[in-house]
Structures are given as structure tokens and as C-alpha cells.
Amino acid sequence: MSYQDEPGGYDVGSFPKDFSYGPFEQNGDGDNSSLQDDHKPRILLMGLRRSGKSSIQKVVFHKMSPNETLFLESTNKIVKDDINNSSFVQFQIWDFPGQIDFFDPTFDSDTIFGGCGALVFVIDAQDDYMDALNKLQLTVTKAYRVNSNIKFEVFIHKVDGLNDDYKMESQRDIHQRATDDLADAGLEHVHLSFHLTSIYDHSIFEAFSKVVQKLIPQLPTLENLLNILISNSGIEKAFLFDVVSKIYIATDSSPVDMQSYELCCDMIDVVIDISCIYGMVDETETSTFNSQSSSLIKLNNGTVLYLREVNKFLALVCILREENFQKQGVIDYNFLCFRDAITQVFELRNKCQNLEDGSPMGTPEATNGPLDSTISGSLLSQTPLP
Ligand SMILES: Nc1nc2c(ncn2[C@@H]2O[C@H](COP(=O)(O)OP(=O)(O)OP(=O)(O)O)[C@@H](O)[C@H]2O)c(=O)[nH]1
């Protein structure tokens, strides 16, 4: 990951449409870095001072430990962070200073909101949130006028300090007030998504996963592939993880429960830690996660966790009953079909992006159409487990 700290020089002309995917572009011929930049969507982090914006960015994308965020200094200019080199998913995060003033003539809202995919507004739930709600209304109104395609995500943050009842009550109250405020501004049709988050547990990774997923046009295809994989392999739940950030870019369509997600995150940590200690062939190696990476953990409640490498950046982590793991051969075969299908999805996506920069080929409908049926066919041809 590279880290930039430059408040000016935004690229106004290009309008990022969706995610671009690292491995294939890096593998491609020639220098297409400017093309990559064109396709990189922006996620903006906004909210009042000290609400926790920089902490979120540092913990999720820079592996900072939550306690270290106590020493973070206040952000006083826009900080752009490129999430690209080591992560499969590519985008930019712009961290805004809390005191940003939309009426300042130097605040170029067309540039800032124009190329934005998602706007994450962070509200400190441990503080009085009335000012934050006013700012939220102002921000959404301003951003929506410039770009009606922005996904608005509200993080009700620092909930680690709150008991469960108060947490739910705050969420209900913030939800109600925020939607009322928008209705007053004539924007009742604008959708806000709410997430309860804290950097001290997995909730921030889960919330960010959902933000990122909304910007992946191939999500329905990925979900469909995961559904086919689990139903033919006796798997209960499967996540496709971006290994570096531990955000999941897709899961099957059964509901996600936090404990399963935490278990899978912990498994990735275990695999990376063990690989760092025992998996380095020589000291020049920089990545310990490679095509040899896989792991099987049996829990004492009859559950099995199974991890397989999909590519340099992605891992599939599955949860299944021990008795369903007896036919590991079928699961492994289905996994290989799944991996091929995923590769095809992103290769096709990449070709479309290169061929028709900005054309409707990049839309989910286009990528889901003919591709889905061929890939589904190859997976479905496997013998389902009894
Ligand atoms: N309890 C708790 N504290 C948090 C959490 N997230 C951030 N903090 C703390 O909140 C304080 C402010 O965090 P920052 O990330 O600097 O806030 P910011 O929104 O970037 O602040 P500005 O740069 O001034 O706009 C720090 O002391 C963090 O440790 C959280 O989830 N729970």
C-alpha cells in the first residue's frame, strides 16, 4: 500500500466507475497505471473531529493496533490513501479533517464528490451526536446534489463503550433523526445505511466489507458462485476474503453472523502467523500467502474451518460440519472449479475495462449474463454431497 499526503491535484476529468482488480492488471502487458487510476473508486471518510475516521483507516488498512490510535494526531488536510499494491481490491480512501467547511470557496465539491463511490460518515456514539447529525444532513445534501450515485454509509462508531440496550437505542434514534432531517431537506428518497462499529472488535471490518462490496459490480456473480459451491459441497458458510485487509468481498446468500466472520478472520491471522514462522523458503520472500497456502482447523464442537488460496490476494474460508468433510475430494474438486470461475470473472472484467473504458460492459448486468451460465454449469456438474 502506498501512502500519499497531498491535499491538491485531484483528477477531475476521470470518473471512476467501479473497482479494478490488481492481479490481472499487474499481469497485463505494458504500463496501464493511468488506466488503473481512472477506475479506482473513492471512499470518503467524513465526520466531526475526533469521531474516529483516521483510526478506522489505520486499523483496517494499515494493521495499526487499536490502542495505538490513541496517539494519532488530528488530521488537518485531506489525506489520500491508495489501497492497491498488496490488496486485491483497489480503491482510494480520502480521510477528511473534522473541521471541513463546505462553504469555504477552496472546497471543490464537484471534484471531491464527483468521483466518489461511497461516503462513510462517522458519528461518535459516545458523544452527543446532535452536531454530527446536522453535519451529516449538510454533507449528504451537498454530496447528493453533485453525485446522486454515491452510497451513503453511516458508521455509529465507538460502540465498544456502550451497553447493548443503549447501542440499539442510539442506532434507532440516529436512524430516525437522520432520515427525518433528510426528509426535511426534500431528500427522503436518499438511502442511508447504518452500521454499529468499533475498532476494538471485528465490527469495523464487517462494516467496511459491506461498504466495499457495494462498489463491486461483480458481487451478484460472486455470490451466485459461492451459493453453488456451498450447496454442492455440504458447506454451511463461505467467505471470499481479501487477505491483507481481512474484509470479505463476497459471501453466500445465507445471513452472516458475527461469530462466524470473527472465526474466519482469526483463521486468516493464524495461517499468516504460522506461515511467517514456518512458511518462508528464503529470506527474500515478501509474501507468505501463496498457492501452497491452505489450512484445516477442527473445532471441538464438530465444526471444521477450511481455508484455500484463490489467488495471491484472495482466500476462500469455509465453515462446515465435520461429517460433511469426509468427502474432502469432492470439496477440493468443487473448489478448483470455483477458483477457475473466479479467475474468469475477473479476466473478463479486466478485458471489458481495457476494451471499452466507461462502456456499459462494466455493469453487473453485463458481467452476470452469459458468463454466469457457463460458470454455473461447470460447477453444477459436480456430484453433490448427500
Ligand atoms: N473507544 C473507542 N475509541 C476510538 C474508536 N475509534 C477511534 N477512537 C479514538 O478516538 C480518538 C480520535 O480518533 P481519530 O481517528 O484521530 O479521529 P478523527 O476523526 O480522525 O479526528 P480528526 O482528525 O480530528 O478529524 C482517538 O483517541 C482514538 O483512539 C473506537 O472504536 N472506540
XYZ file of C-alpha atoms and ligand atoms in Angstrom:
418
model
C 0.000 0.000 0.000
C 1.261 3.401 -0.696
C 0.529 6.376 1.433
C 0.094 9.818 -0.023
C -0.400 13.042 1.807
C -1.256 15.682 -0.694
C -4.300 17.886 -0.452
C -4.374 19.064 -4.036
C -4.160 17.795 -7.585
C -7.294 15.656 -7.851
C -8.125 14.129 -11.172
C -11.388 15.857 -12.098
C -11.770 14.582 -15.624
C -11.917 10.878 -14.836
C -14.993 9.416 -13.211
C -14.231 6.132 -11.526
C -16.922 3.609 -12.292
C -16.136 0.602 -10.171
C -13.318 -1.495 -8.802
C -10.324 -2.562 -10.764
C -8.563 -5.726 -9.818
C -4.888 -5.869 -9.122
C -3.520 -9.226 -10.186
C -4.757 -9.126 -13.736
C -3.781 -5.567 -14.435
C -0.389 -6.130 -12.953
C -0.017 -9.222 -15.065
C -1.048 -7.357 -18.206
C 1.377 -6.064 -20.754
C 2.542 -2.505 -20.826
C 2.067 0.335 -18.456
C -1.574 0.851 -17.657
C -1.184 2.661 -14.371
C -3.124 5.709 -15.533
C -5.933 3.442 -16.629
C -5.915 1.819 -13.216
C -6.196 5.196 -11.559
C -9.146 6.104 -13.761
C -11.035 3.103 -12.497
C -10.183 3.437 -8.860
C -13.270 4.456 -6.946
C -13.041 6.739 -3.955
C -14.343 6.135 -0.490
C -14.599 9.338 1.532
C -14.327 9.281 5.317
C -16.148 12.246 6.855
C -17.473 13.216 10.262
C -16.794 15.566 13.143
C -13.371 15.973 14.741
C -12.173 13.059 16.840
C -15.037 10.853 15.682
C -12.517 8.162 14.733
C -12.021 8.494 10.958
C -8.231 8.174 10.836
C -8.324 5.349 13.387
C -10.685 3.357 11.187
C -8.463 3.791 8.156
C -5.291 2.911 10.054
C -6.742 -0.143 11.801
C -8.454 -1.646 8.768
C -5.878 -0.896 6.084
C -2.580 -0.345 7.891
C -2.723 -3.007 10.597
C -2.384 -0.422 13.360
C -3.390 -1.842 16.713
C -6.487 -0.093 18.162
C -4.593 1.104 21.239
C -2.044 2.934 19.103
C -4.804 5.138 17.666
C -4.877 6.980 20.998
C -1.739 8.761 19.815
C -2.996 9.780 16.372
C -2.816 13.477 15.719
C -5.760 15.409 14.363
C -5.975 15.409 10.558
C -5.739 18.962 9.203
C -5.827 18.330 5.469
C -7.307 15.744 3.160
C -5.234 12.574 3.304
C -5.437 10.327 0.267
C -4.613 6.687 0.782
C -4.172 4.372 -2.171
C -5.240 0.848 -1.363
C -3.713 -1.061 -4.225
C -0.330 -2.713 -4.150
C -0.812 -5.557 -1.787
C -4.552 -5.796 -1.767
C -6.732 -7.438 -4.381
C -9.319 -4.731 -4.171
C -8.211 -1.338 -5.419
C -9.599 1.971 -4.338
C -8.666 5.245 -2.693
C -9.684 6.348 0.756
C -9.789 10.075 1.405
C -9.676 10.968 5.074
C -11.113 14.437 5.705
C -10.333 16.764 8.569
C -13.239 17.000 11.023
C -13.487 20.775 10.725
C -14.032 20.818 6.961
C -16.173 23.723 5.800
C -18.331 23.147 2.727
C -18.861 26.872 2.290
C -15.155 27.564 2.048
C -14.549 28.656 -1.582
C -11.482 26.381 -1.774
C -13.648 23.327 -1.077
C -14.210 21.951 -4.559
C -17.281 19.784 -4.070
C -17.568 18.863 -7.752
C -14.124 17.305 -7.690
C -14.476 15.699 -4.314
C -17.960 14.204 -4.629
C -17.915 13.778 -8.403
C -15.643 10.742 -8.426
C -16.819 9.276 -5.164
C -18.206 5.734 -4.894
C -19.136 5.740 -1.211
C -19.236 8.311 1.538
C -18.695 6.947 5.042
C -19.920 9.371 7.691
C -18.561 8.561 11.148
C -20.600 9.507 14.238
C -19.067 9.177 17.700
C -21.753 7.303 19.646
C -20.032 8.037 22.955
C -20.528 11.763 22.436
C -23.564 13.986 21.977
C -24.478 13.325 18.358
C -26.743 16.308 17.562
C -23.946 18.313 15.886
C -22.876 15.229 13.984
C -26.428 14.753 12.673
C -26.551 18.349 11.440
C -23.245 17.847 9.671
C -24.484 14.565 8.214
C -27.519 16.258 6.711
C -25.369 19.032 5.258
C -22.850 16.564 3.855
C -25.426 14.273 2.258
C -27.326 17.205 0.741
C -24.177 18.687 -0.706
C -22.797 15.371 -1.989
C -26.085 14.141 -3.447
C -26.520 17.310 -5.490
C -23.144 16.704 -7.123
C -23.362 12.936 -7.493
C -26.599 11.024 -6.949
C -24.819 7.655 -7.333
C -22.903 7.910 -4.065
C -23.627 5.195 -1.499
C -24.108 6.833 1.892
C -22.882 4.777 4.856
C -23.236 5.964 8.450
C -20.903 4.387 10.988
C -22.286 4.741 14.512
C -18.822 4.416 15.937
C -17.072 3.683 19.277
C -19.940 1.444 20.407
C -17.476 -0.611 22.465
C -18.172 1.740 25.375
C -21.951 1.230 25.253
C -24.161 -1.500 26.678
C -26.368 -3.455 24.276
C -29.601 -1.642 25.141
C -28.064 1.791 24.741
C -26.400 0.700 21.495
C -29.719 -0.324 19.959
C -31.464 2.761 21.286
C -28.772 5.060 19.826
C -28.983 3.334 16.488
C -32.767 3.688 16.385
C -32.600 7.335 17.440
C -29.820 8.266 14.984
C -31.597 6.425 12.169
C -34.867 8.203 12.895
C -33.378 11.674 13.218
C -31.118 11.326 10.187
C -33.966 10.194 7.918
C -36.261 12.917 9.282
C -33.571 15.530 8.611
C -33.191 14.309 5.039
C -36.958 14.347 4.525
C -36.979 17.966 5.750
C -34.359 18.756 3.111
C -36.555 17.128 0.429
C -34.237 14.105 0.122
C -36.474 11.366 1.550
C -35.571 9.087 -1.380
C -31.858 9.095 -0.449
C -30.904 5.839 1.241
C -28.579 5.820 4.249
C -27.128 2.543 5.550
C -26.272 2.334 9.254
C -23.565 0.197 10.890
C -22.604 -0.128 14.569
C -18.808 -0.106 14.639
C -15.763 -0.178 16.878
C -12.075 -0.557 16.140
C -11.776 -2.793 19.209
C -13.614 -5.709 17.616
C -14.406 -7.125 14.174
C -17.403 -4.855 13.616
C -15.323 -2.256 11.760
C -14.004 -4.893 9.329
C -17.509 -6.240 8.793
C -18.923 -2.767 8.136
C -16.115 -1.903 5.736
C -16.659 -5.204 3.939
C -20.240 -4.166 3.249
C -19.163 -0.727 2.024
C -16.604 -2.212 -0.349
C -18.992 -4.912 -1.602
C -21.489 -2.311 -2.769
C -18.830 -0.975 -5.111
C -18.042 -4.332 -6.703
C -20.189 -4.734 -9.811
C -19.497 -8.476 -9.963
C -20.923 -9.081 -6.483
C -24.075 -10.920 -7.623
C -21.919 -13.239 -9.751
C -19.542 -13.924 -6.877
C -22.456 -14.590 -4.527
C -24.008 -16.912 -7.041
C -20.752 -18.865 -7.406
C -20.425 -19.174 -3.646
C -24.028 -20.400 -3.382
C -23.334 -23.084 -5.964
C -20.114 -24.081 -4.228
C -21.653 -24.466 -0.785
C -24.757 -26.295 -1.929
C -22.665 -28.861 -3.822
C -20.067 -29.334 -1.113
C -22.024 -29.549 2.137
C -20.550 -26.250 3.344
C -22.541 -24.103 5.771
C -20.944 -20.720 5.175
C -18.235 -19.457 2.829
C -16.440 -16.107 2.685
C -14.187 -14.768 -0.025
C -11.589 -12.739 1.840
C -9.158 -10.067 0.793
C -6.335 -11.497 2.878
C -4.407 -8.310 3.572
C -7.300 -6.232 4.885
C -9.467 -9.128 6.130
C -12.511 -7.574 4.561
C -14.709 -10.115 2.791
C -15.534 -9.144 -0.745
C -18.359 -11.686 -1.043
C -20.176 -14.407 0.835
C -23.019 -16.810 0.007
C -26.540 -15.502 0.433
C -27.232 -17.053 3.871
C -27.158 -14.440 6.663
C -23.762 -13.516 8.121
C -23.426 -13.971 11.833
C -20.689 -12.036 13.516
C -19.194 -15.065 15.288
C -18.651 -16.951 12.026
C -16.999 -13.923 10.495
C -14.740 -13.497 13.544
C -13.749 -17.167 13.438
C -12.778 -16.849 9.775
C -10.799 -13.644 10.408
C -8.949 -15.345 13.255
C -8.180 -18.277 10.999
C -6.542 -15.963 8.456
C -4.408 -14.474 11.246
C -3.351 -17.942 12.386
C -2.451 -19.019 8.844
C -0.435 -15.867 8.167
C 1.374 -16.079 11.515
C 2.253 -19.747 11.117
C 3.328 -19.150 7.506
C 5.584 -16.301 8.620
C 7.313 -18.577 11.100
C 7.474 -21.834 9.160
C 6.492 -20.994 5.587
C 9.350 -18.789 4.388
C 11.519 -20.706 1.958
C 14.181 -17.993 1.932
C 14.536 -14.586 3.481
C 13.985 -12.681 0.234
C 10.336 -13.778 0.157
C 7.972 -10.938 0.949
C 4.626 -12.710 0.865
C 3.865 -15.764 2.935
C 0.456 -16.254 1.377
C 0.838 -18.191 -1.871
C -0.579 -21.021 -3.952
C 0.587 -23.540 -1.339
C -1.463 -21.873 1.371
C -4.299 -23.906 2.808
C -5.398 -24.775 6.279
C -7.803 -27.044 8.114
C -8.873 -26.408 11.693
C -11.188 -28.817 13.541
C -13.048 -27.274 16.449
C -14.198 -29.364 19.412
C -17.850 -28.699 18.602
C -17.772 -30.790 15.419
C -17.163 -27.816 13.131
C -14.404 -27.614 10.536
C -12.813 -24.411 9.210
C -11.236 -24.841 5.799
C -9.106 -22.216 4.059
C -7.871 -22.339 0.472
C -5.884 -19.832 -1.532
C -7.822 -18.452 -4.523
C -5.071 -16.169 -5.756
C -2.283 -14.046 -4.332
C -4.787 -11.737 -2.660
C -7.898 -13.779 -2.049
C -8.713 -16.707 0.197
C -11.841 -18.798 0.473
C -12.708 -19.623 4.076
C -15.468 -22.162 4.686
C -17.302 -23.368 7.777
C -18.758 -26.864 7.649
C -19.813 -29.832 9.806
C -17.094 -32.421 10.406
C -19.191 -35.244 8.903
C -19.510 -33.277 5.647
C -15.747 -33.017 5.389
C -15.350 -36.769 4.931
C -15.564 -36.351 1.161
C -12.785 -33.817 1.029
C -12.006 -34.833 -2.571
C -15.373 -33.544 -3.782
C -14.927 -30.307 -1.853
C -11.440 -29.832 -3.280
C -12.640 -30.546 -6.808
C -15.516 -28.085 -6.413
C -13.070 -25.552 -5.053
C -10.889 -25.843 -8.169
C -13.942 -25.228 -10.373
C -14.824 -22.261 -8.187
C -11.323 -20.875 -8.470
C -11.378 -21.175 -12.262
C -14.717 -19.411 -12.355
C -13.473 -16.548 -10.200
C -10.454 -16.139 -12.466
C -12.743 -15.977 -15.482
C -14.951 -13.361 -13.850
C -12.077 -11.013 -13.228
C -10.321 -11.716 -16.505
C -13.470 -10.854 -18.393
C -13.999 -7.803 -16.207
C -10.496 -6.699 -16.922
C -10.826 -7.191 -20.663
C -14.052 -5.186 -20.700
C -12.381 -2.419 -18.769
C -9.461 -2.262 -21.162
C -11.594 -2.507 -24.301
C -14.431 -0.204 -23.516
C -13.353 2.211 -20.897
C -16.576 3.518 -19.402
C -18.942 1.420 -21.505
C -21.960 -0.473 -20.095
C -19.869 -3.690 -20.323
C -18.675 -2.925 -16.833
C -22.134 -3.081 -15.326
C -23.222 -6.031 -13.196
C -25.898 -6.985 -15.719
C -23.368 -7.310 -18.483
C -20.926 -9.414 -16.493
C -23.651 -11.600 -14.997
C -25.298 -12.547 -18.243
C -23.640 -15.152 -20.407
C -20.723 -15.592 -18.028
C -22.900 -16.750 -15.190
C -24.494 -19.574 -17.070
C -21.239 -21.096 -18.332
C -19.546 -20.867 -14.981
C -22.551 -22.143 -13.094
C -22.708 -25.058 -15.484
C -19.150 -26.109 -14.780
C -19.697 -26.063 -11.044
C -23.088 -27.718 -11.111
C -21.768 -30.698 -12.997
C -20.225 -31.973 -9.741
C -21.830 -34.703 -7.677
C -23.468 -33.044 -4.706
C -22.700 -34.440 -1.288
C -25.527 -36.486 0.211
N -13.415 3.693 22.357
C -13.109 3.906 21.078
N -12.271 4.918 20.750
C -11.994 5.094 19.438
C -12.540 4.267 18.419
N -12.089 4.714 17.231
C -11.286 5.768 17.475
N -11.223 6.005 18.803
C -10.457 7.055 19.475
O -10.968 8.315 19.084
C -9.917 9.292 19.093
C -9.939 10.117 17.839
O -9.626 9.308 16.756
P -9.125 9.869 15.344
O -9.055 8.692 14.437
O -7.917 10.701 15.491
O -10.350 10.803 14.937
P -10.536 11.642 13.602
O -11.990 11.591 13.278
O -9.607 11.196 12.535
O -10.162 13.087 14.114
P -9.745 14.401 13.249
O -8.520 14.040 12.508
O -9.531 15.444 14.285
O -10.907 14.731 12.366
C -8.609 8.509 19.292
O -8.180 8.677 20.615
C -8.995 7.056 19.057
O -8.233 6.140 19.849
C -13.416 3.197 18.820
O -13.931 2.414 18.031
N -13.662 3.083 20.157
